[in-house]
Tab-separated table of C-alpha atoms in Angstrom:
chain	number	residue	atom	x	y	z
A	22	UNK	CA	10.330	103.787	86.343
A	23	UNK	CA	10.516	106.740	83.829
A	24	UNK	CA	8.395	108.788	81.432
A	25	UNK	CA	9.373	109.000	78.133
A	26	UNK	CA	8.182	111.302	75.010
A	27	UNK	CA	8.919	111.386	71.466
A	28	UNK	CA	8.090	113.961	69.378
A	29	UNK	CA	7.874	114.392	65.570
A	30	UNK	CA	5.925	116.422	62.691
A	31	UNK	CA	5.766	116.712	58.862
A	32	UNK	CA	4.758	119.370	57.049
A	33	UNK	CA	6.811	119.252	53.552
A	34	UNK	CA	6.897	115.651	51.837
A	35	UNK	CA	5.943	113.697	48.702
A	36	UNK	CA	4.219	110.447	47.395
A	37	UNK	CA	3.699	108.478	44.772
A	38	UNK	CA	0.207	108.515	44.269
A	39	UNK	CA	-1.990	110.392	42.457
A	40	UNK	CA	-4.165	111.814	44.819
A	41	UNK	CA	-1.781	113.250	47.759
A	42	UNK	CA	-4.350	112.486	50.622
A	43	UNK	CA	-3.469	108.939	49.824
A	44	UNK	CA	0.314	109.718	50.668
A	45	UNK	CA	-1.224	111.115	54.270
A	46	UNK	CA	-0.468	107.129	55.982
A	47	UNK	CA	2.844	106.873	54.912
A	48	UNK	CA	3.963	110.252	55.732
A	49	UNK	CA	2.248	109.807	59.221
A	50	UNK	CA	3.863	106.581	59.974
A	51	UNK	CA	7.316	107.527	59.050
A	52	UNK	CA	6.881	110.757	61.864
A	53	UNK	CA	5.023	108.165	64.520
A	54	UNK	CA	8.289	105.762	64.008
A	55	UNK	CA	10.821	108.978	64.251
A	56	UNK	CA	8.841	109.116	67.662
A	57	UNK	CA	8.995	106.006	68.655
A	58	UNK	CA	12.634	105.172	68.288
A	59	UNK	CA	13.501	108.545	70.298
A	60	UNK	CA	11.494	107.023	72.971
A	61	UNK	CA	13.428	103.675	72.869
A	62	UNK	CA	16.404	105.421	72.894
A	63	UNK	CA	15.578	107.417	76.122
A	64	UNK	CA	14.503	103.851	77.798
A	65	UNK	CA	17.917	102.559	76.655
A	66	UNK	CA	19.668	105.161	78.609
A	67	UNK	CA	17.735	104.494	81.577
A	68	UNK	CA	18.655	100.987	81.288
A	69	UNK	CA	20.677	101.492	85.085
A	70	UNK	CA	17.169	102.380	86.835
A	71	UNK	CA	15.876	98.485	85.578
């Protein structure tokens, strides 16, 4: 039907912990879900090809 791709990075952010490697996981997920939702939103707008 389509391809879709998302497409996010971080290279400046903070955490709460101690040791910043720790921080790593959320940072990661937060750029993976910025990803993900621009990829929904190109499958929304494609909803007429379904």
């Amino acid at each position: 039907l389509g391809t879709y791709s998302g497409r996010a990075q971080f290279s400046d952010w903070y955490t709460i912990y101690n040791q910043s490697v720790l921080g790593v996981g959320t940072a990661l997920n937060k750029a993976f879900t910025h990803a993900m939702q621009q990829i929904r939103d190109q499958m929304i707008a494609d909803t007429g090809k379904f």
